[in-house]
Short mmCIF file of C-alpha atoms and ligand atoms in Angstrom, two decimals:
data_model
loop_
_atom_site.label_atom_id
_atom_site.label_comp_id
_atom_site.label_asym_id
_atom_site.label_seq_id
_atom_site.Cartn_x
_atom_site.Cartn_y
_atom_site.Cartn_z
CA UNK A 1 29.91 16.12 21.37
CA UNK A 2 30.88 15.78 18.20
CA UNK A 3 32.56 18.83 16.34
CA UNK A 4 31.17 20.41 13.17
CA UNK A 5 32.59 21.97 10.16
CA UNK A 6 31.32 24.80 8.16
CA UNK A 7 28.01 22.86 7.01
CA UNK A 8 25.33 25.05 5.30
CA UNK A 9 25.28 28.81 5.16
CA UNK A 10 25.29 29.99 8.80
CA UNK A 11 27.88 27.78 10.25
CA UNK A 12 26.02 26.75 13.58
CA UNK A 13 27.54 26.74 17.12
CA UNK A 14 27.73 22.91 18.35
CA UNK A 15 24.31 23.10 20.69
CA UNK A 16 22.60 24.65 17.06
CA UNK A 17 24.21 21.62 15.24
CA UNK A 18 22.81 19.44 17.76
CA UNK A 19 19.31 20.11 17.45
CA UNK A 20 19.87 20.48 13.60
CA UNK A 21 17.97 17.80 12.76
CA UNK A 22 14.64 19.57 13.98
CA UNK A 23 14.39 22.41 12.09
CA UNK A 24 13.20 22.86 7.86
CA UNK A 25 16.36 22.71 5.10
CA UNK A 26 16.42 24.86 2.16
CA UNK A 27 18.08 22.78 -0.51
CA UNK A 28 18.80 24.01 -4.30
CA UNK A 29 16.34 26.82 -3.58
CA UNK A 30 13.84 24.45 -2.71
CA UNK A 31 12.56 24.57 1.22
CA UNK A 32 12.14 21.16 2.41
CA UNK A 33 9.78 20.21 5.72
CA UNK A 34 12.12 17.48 7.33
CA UNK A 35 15.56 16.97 6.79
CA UNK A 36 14.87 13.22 6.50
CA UNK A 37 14.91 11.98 2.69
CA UNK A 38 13.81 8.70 1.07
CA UNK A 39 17.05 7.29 -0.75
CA UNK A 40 16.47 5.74 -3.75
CA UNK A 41 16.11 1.88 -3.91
CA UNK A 42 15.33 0.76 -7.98
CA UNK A 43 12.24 -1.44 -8.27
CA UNK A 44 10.83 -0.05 -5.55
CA UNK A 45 10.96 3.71 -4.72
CA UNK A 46 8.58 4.44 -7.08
CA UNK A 47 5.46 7.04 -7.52
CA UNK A 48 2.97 4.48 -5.40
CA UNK A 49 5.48 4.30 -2.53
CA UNK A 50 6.93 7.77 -2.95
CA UNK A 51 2.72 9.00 -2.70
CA UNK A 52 1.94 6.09 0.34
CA UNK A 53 4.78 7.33 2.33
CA UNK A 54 4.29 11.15 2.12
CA UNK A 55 0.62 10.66 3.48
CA UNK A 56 2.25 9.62 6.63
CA UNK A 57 4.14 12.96 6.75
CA UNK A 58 7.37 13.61 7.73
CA UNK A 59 8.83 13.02 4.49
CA UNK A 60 11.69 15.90 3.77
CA UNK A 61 12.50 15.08 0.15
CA UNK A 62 12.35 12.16 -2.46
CA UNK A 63 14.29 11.00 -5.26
CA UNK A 64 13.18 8.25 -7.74
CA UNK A 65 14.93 5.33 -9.12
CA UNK A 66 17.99 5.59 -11.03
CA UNK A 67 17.08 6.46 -14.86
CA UNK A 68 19.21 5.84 -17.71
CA UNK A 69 19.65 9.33 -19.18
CA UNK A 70 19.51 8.01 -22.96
CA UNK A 71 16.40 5.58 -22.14
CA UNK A 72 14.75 9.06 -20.97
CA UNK A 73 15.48 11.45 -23.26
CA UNK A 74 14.46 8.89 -26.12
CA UNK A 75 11.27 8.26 -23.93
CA UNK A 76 11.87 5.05 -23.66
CA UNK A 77 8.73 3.77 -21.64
CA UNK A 78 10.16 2.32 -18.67
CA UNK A 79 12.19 5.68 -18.24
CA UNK A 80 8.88 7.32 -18.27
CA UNK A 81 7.32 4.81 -16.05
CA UNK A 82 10.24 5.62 -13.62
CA UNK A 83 9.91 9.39 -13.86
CA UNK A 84 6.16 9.27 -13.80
CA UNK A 85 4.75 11.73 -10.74
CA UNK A 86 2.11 13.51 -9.34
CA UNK A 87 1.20 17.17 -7.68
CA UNK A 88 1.51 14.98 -4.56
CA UNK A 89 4.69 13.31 -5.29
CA UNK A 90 6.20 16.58 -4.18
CA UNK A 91 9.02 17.50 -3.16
CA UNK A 92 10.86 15.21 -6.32
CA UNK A 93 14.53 14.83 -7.43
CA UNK A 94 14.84 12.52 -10.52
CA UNK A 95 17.93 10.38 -10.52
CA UNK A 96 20.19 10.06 -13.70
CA UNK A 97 23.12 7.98 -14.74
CA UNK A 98 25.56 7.56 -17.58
CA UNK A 99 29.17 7.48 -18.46
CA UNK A 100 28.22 10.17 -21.07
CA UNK A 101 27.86 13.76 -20.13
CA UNK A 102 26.45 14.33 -22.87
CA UNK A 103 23.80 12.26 -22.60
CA UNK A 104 22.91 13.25 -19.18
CA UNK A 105 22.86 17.09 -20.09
CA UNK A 106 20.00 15.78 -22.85
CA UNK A 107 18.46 13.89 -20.42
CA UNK A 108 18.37 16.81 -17.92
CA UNK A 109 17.41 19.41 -20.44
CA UNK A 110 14.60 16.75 -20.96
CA UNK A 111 13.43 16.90 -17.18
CA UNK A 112 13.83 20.75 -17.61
CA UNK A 113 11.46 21.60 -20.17
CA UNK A 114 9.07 19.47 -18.50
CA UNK A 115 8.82 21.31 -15.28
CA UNK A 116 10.69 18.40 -12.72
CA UNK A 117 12.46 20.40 -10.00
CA UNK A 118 15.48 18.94 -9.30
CA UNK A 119 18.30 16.81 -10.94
CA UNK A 120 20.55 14.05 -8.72
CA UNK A 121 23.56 12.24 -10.82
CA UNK A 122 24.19 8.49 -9.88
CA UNK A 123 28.00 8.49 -8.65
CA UNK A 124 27.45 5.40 -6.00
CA UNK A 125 25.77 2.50 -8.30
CA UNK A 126 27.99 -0.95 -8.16
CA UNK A 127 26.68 -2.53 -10.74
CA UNK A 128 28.61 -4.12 -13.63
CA UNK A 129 26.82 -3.20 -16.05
CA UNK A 130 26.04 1.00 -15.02
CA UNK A 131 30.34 0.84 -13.89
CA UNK A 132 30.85 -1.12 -17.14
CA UNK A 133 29.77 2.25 -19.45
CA UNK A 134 31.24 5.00 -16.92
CA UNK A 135 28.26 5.45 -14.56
CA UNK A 136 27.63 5.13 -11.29
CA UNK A 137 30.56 4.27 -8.91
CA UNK A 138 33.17 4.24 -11.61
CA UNK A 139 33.10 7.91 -11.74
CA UNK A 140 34.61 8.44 -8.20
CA UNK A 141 37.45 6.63 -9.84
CA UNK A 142 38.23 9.69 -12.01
CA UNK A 143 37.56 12.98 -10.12
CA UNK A 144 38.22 15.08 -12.68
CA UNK A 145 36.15 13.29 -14.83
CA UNK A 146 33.12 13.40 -12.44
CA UNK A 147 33.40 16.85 -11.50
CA UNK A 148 33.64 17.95 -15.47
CA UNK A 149 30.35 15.76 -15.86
CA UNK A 150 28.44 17.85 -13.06
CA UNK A 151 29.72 21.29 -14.43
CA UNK A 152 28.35 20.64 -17.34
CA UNK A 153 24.77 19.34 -16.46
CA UNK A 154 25.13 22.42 -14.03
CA UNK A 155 25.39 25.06 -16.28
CA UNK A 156 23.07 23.44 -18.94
CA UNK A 157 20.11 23.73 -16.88
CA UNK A 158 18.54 25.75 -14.56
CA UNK A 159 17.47 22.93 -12.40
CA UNK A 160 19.20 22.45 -9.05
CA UNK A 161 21.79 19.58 -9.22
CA UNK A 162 23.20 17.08 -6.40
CA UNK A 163 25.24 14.19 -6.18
CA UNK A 164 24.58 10.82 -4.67
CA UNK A 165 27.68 8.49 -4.13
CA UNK A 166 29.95 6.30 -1.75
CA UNK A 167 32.93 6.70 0.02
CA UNK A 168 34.86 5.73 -2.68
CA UNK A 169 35.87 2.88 -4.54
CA UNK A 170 37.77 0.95 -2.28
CA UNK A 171 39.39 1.06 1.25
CA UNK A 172 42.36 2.33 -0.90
CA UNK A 173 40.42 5.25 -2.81
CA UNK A 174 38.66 7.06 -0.75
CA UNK A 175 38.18 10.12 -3.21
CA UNK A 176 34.82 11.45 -1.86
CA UNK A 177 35.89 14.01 0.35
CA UNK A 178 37.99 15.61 -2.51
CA UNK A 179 35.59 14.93 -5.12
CA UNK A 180 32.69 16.63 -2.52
CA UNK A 181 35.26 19.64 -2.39
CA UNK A 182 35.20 20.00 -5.97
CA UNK A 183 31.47 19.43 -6.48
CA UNK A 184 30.36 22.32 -4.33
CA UNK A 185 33.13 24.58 -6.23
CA UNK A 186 31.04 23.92 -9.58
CA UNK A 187 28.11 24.57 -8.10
CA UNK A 188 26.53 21.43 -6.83
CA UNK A 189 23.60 22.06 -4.24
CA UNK A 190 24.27 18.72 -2.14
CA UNK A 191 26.25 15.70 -1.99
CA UNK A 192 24.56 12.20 -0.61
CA UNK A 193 26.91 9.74 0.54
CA UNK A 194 26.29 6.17 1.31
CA UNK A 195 28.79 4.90 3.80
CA UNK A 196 30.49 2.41 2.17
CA UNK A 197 32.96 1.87 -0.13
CA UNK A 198 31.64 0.49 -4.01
CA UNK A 199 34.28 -2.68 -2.98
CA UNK A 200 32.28 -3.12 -0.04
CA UNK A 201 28.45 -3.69 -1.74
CA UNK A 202 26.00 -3.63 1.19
CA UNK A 203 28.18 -5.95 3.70
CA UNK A 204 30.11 -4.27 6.62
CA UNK A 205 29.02 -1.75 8.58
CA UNK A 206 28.50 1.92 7.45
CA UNK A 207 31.40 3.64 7.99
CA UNK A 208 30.41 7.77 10.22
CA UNK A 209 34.09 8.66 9.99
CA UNK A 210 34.08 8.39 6.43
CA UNK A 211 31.15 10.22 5.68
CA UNK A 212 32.26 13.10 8.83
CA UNK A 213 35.50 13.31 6.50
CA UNK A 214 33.15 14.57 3.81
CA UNK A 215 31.31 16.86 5.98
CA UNK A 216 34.69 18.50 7.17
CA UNK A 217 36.08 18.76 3.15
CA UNK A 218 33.16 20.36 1.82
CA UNK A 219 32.73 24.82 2.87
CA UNK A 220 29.05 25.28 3.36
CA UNK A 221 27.44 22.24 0.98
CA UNK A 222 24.43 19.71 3.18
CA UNK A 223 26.02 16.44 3.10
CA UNK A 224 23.23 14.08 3.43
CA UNK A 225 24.34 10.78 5.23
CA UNK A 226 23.16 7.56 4.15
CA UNK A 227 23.06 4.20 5.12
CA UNK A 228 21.72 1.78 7.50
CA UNK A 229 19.35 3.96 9.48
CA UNK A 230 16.41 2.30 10.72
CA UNK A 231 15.10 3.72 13.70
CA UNK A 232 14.32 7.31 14.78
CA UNK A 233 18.13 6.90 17.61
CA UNK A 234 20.08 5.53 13.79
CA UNK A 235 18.92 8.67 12.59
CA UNK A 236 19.85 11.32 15.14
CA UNK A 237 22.84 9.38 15.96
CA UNK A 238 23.99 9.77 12.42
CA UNK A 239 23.55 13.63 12.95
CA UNK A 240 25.70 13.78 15.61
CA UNK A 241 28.05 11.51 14.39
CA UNK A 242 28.50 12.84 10.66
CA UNK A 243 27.62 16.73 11.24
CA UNK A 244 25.67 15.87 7.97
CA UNK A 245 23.19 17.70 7.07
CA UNK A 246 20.03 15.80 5.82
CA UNK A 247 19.76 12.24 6.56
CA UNK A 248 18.39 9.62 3.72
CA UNK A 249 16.42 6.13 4.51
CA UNK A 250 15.69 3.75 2.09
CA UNK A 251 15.72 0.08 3.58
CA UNK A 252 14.26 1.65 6.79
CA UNK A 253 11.56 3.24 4.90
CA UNK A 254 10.62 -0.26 3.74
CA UNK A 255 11.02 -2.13 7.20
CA UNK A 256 9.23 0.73 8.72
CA UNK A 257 6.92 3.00 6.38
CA UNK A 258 6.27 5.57 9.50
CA UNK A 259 9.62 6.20 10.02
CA UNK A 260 9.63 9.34 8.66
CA UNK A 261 6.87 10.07 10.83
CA UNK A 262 8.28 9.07 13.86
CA UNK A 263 11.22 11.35 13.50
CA UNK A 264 9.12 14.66 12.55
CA UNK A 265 6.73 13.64 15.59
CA UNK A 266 10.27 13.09 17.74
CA UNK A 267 11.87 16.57 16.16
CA UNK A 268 8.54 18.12 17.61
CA UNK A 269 7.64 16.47 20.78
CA UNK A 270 10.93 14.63 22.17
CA UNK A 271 9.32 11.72 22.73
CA UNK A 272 8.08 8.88 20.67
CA UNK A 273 5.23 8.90 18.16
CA UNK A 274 2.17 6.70 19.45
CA UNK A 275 2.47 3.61 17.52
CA UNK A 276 -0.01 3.53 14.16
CA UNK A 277 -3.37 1.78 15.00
CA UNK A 278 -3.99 -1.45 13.03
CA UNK A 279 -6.69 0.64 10.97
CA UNK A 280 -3.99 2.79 10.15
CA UNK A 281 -1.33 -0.01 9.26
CA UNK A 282 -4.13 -1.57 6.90
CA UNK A 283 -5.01 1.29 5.28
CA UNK A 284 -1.62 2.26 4.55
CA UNK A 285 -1.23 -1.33 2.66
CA UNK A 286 -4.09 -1.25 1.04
CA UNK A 287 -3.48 2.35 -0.13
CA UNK A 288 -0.21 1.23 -1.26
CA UNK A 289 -1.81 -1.03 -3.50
CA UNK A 290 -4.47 1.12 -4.97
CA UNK A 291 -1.96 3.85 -5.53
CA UNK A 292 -0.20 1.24 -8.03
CA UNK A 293 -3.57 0.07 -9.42
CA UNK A 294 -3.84 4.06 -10.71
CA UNK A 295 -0.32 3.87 -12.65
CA UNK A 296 -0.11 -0.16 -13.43
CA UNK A 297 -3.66 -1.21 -13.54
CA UNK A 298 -3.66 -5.19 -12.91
CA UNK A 299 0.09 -5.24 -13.09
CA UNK A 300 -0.07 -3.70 -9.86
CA UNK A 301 -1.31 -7.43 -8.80
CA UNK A 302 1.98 -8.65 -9.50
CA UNK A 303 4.05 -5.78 -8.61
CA UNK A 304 2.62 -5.28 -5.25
CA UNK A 305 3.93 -9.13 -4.46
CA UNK A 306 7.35 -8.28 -3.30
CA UNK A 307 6.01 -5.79 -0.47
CA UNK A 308 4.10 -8.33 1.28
CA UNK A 309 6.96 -10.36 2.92
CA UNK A 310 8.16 -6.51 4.47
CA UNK A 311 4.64 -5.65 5.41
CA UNK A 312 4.12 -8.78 6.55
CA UNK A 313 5.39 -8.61 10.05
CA UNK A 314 5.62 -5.02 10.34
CA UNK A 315 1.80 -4.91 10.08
CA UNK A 316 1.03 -7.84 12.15
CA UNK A 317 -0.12 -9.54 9.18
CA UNK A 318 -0.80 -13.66 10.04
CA UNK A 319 1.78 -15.88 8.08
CA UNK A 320 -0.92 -17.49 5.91
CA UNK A 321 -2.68 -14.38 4.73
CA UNK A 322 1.29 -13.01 4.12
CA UNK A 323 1.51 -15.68 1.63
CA UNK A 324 -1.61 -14.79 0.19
CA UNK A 325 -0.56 -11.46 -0.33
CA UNK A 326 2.70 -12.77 -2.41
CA UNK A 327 0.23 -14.79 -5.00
CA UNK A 328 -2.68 -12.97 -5.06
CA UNK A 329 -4.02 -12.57 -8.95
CA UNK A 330 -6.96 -9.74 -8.91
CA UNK A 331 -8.23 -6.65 -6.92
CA UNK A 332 -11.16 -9.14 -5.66
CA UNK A 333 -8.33 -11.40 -4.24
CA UNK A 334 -6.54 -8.45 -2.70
CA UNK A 335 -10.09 -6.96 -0.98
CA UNK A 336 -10.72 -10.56 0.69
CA UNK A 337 -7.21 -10.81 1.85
CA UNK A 338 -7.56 -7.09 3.39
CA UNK A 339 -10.95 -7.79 5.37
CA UNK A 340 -9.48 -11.20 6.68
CA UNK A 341 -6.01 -8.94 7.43
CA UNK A 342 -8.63 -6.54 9.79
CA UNK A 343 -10.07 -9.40 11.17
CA UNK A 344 -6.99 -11.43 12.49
CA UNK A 345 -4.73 -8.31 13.04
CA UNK A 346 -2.85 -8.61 16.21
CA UNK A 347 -2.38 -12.54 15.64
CA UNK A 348 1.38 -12.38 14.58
CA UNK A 349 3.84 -10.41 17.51
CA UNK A 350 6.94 -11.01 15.74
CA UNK A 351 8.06 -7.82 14.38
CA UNK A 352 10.90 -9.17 11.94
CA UNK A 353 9.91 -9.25 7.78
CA UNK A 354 10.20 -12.66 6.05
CA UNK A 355 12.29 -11.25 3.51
CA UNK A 356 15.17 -8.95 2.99
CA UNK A 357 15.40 -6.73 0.09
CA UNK A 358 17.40 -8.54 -2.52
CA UNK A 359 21.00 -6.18 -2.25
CA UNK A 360 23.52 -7.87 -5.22
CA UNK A 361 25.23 -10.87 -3.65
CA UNK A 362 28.91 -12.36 -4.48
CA UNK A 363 31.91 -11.04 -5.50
CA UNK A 364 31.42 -7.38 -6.50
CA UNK A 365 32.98 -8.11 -9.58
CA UNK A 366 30.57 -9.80 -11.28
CA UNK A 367 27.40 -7.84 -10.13
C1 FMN B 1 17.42 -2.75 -3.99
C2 FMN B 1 18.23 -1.50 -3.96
C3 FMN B 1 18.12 -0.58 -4.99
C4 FMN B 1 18.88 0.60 -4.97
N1 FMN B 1 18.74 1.50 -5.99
C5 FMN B 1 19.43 2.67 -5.95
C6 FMN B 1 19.26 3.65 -6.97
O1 FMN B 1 18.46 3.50 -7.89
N2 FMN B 1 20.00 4.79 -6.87
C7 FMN B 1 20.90 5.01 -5.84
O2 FMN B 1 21.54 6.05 -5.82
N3 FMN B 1 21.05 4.11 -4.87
C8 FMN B 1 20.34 2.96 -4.90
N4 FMN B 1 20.47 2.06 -3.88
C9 FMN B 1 21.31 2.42 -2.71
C10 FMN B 1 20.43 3.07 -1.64
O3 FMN B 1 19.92 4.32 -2.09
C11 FMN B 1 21.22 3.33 -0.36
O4 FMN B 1 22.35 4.10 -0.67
C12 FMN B 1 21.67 2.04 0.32
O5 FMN B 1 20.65 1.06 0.29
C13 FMN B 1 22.06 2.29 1.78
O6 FMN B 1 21.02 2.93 2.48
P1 FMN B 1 19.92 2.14 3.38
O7 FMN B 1 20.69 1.30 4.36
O8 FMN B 1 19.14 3.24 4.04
O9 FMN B 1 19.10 1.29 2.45
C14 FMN B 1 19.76 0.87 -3.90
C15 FMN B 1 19.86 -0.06 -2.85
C16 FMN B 1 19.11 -1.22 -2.87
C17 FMN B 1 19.21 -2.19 -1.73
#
């Protein structure tokens, strides 16, 4: 049994921990149905998927792709695109990054005045060119420095602010324990942390004792573990392993859209949610689809591509129609390809996608 921390308000005994993961979380004011969040995942968390998974219930809390704060608060319209939402597309935390605090307290005031809930600052991005200005991971490089930047957003809205980050920046540097610390003393309502190190990319495995070492630094503050949970055992494993909090999904929400669903159904029932019929698995896809249709119109065609090689196999899709679904041109194309999908359903077993998401490859350096 592993032993917990002071993690959120009541500290809980360890048999309360341990069936943690079952009840509601009030985060930032906000009560939340699941403690099991969609992490973001740019390009393709967005306000289709977002809407297509919280039909299929069990989502706790989303947060959109990672926005530029200047791109947004000069309206920029792929910022817009990216915070574009819905009555639906509820419960919402918008993602920012920047270097410049000053910029993101614009960009937050922005999200503010137009009635978003919830602000979460990028602290965890690898990429060149976010680390190359400041953002992302290259703020857990200066703690100081990143706590001043949430302090401020903090006290220039009204809006409840997290955190999402890694372990650090290297083996050497693991500052997010410390840097958690100082994040709840400013006010911050969570901290996510992705168990790796910003060295490490997406290769090695995620590291519980890291993100456990954040649970114990922080008073009372969810820590919301991340990374690598795919099934409902990742998930409740993580809770016992980490003491965390909240847990977040995003890969696993792509393998496996129900996922979500299978863990509410497993918090509820202790046993394991009935597997989706194929008229549900189709319907999902297509409803996927349409839901782009409404914010891309025929772009959605060309946007919905890259989910075909995940659906693929996950919804027993045959490998020929799969292949369809990465070229098709026009809603007509996409209808034909769905009736033929109902009518050979079943034919393909394996349950492995074609394709992985594309994570940065190569030295970190030069992402
Ligand atoms: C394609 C891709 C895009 C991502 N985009 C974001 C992002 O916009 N913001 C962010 O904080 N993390 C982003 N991440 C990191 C994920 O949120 C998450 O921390 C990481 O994938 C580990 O969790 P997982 O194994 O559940 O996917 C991205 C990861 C991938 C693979």
């Amino acid at each position: 049994m592993t032993t917990v921390q002071n993690n959120e308000a009541a500290s809980p005994s360890c048999d309360e921990h341990e069936e943690r993961w079952r009840t509601p979380i009030c985060l930032g004011g906000r009560q939340l149905q699941s403690r099991f969040f969609l992490a973001p995942l740019a390009g393709y968390t967005h306000l289709a998927f977002r809407v297509a998974l919280r039909r299929l219930q069990g989502l706790g809390l989303a947060t959109t792709d990672l926005v530029q704060a200047t791109m947004l608060w000069s309206e920029r319209p792929k910022s817009l695109e990216l915070v574009a939402t819905t009555p639906e597309d509820r419960p919402l935390t918008v993602q920012l990054f920047s270097g410049n605090t000053n910029d993101i307290i614009r960009a937050a005031k922005w999200l503010e005045d137009r009635g978003y809930e919830a602000i979460d600052l990028n602290m965890g991005c690898p990429m060149a060119k976010v680390n190359g200005a400041g953002g992302g991971a290259r703020l857990m490089c200066d703690t100081d420095g990143a706590v001043q930047m949430a302090e401020h957003v903090v006290k220039s809205v009204r809006l409840p602010v997290s955190v999402k980050m890694r372990l650090g920046w290297d083996s050497a540097r693991l500052t997010a324990p410390a840097i958690a610390a100082a994040m709840e003393d400013v006010g911050v309502v969570a901290v996510t942390i992705h168990g790796r190190t910003r060295a490490q990319g997406f290769h090695g495995g995620v590291n519980r004792e890291g993100i456990r070492a954040v649970v114990d630094a922080v008073r009372q503050m969810p820590i919301i573990a991340n990374g690598d949970v795919r099934t409902v055992d990742d998930a409740i494993s993580m809770f016992h392993d980490t003491g965390c909090s909240a847990v977040a999904i995003g890969r696993g929400a792509m393998l496996d859209p129900w996922i979500f669903r299978r863990l509410q159904y497993f918090a509820a029932n202790n046993q394991a949610m009935p597997e989706p019929s194929p008229d549900e698995q189709i319907d999902f896809l297509s409803q996927h689809f349409y839901l782009m249709t409404e914010q891309h119109d025929d772009h959605a065609c060309f946007q919905f591509r890259k989910f075909a090689a995940w659906y693929g196999a996950r919804l027993g899709i045959p490998e020929d129609l799969e292949d369809r679904l990465r070229r098709f041109e026009n809603y007509q194309e996409f209808d034909q390809i769905v009736t033929e999908i109902r009518q050979r359903h079943g034919e393909r077993q394996c349950a492995i996608p074609t394709a992985l998401i594309k994570v940065p490859n190569g030295p970190v350096e030069h992402w």
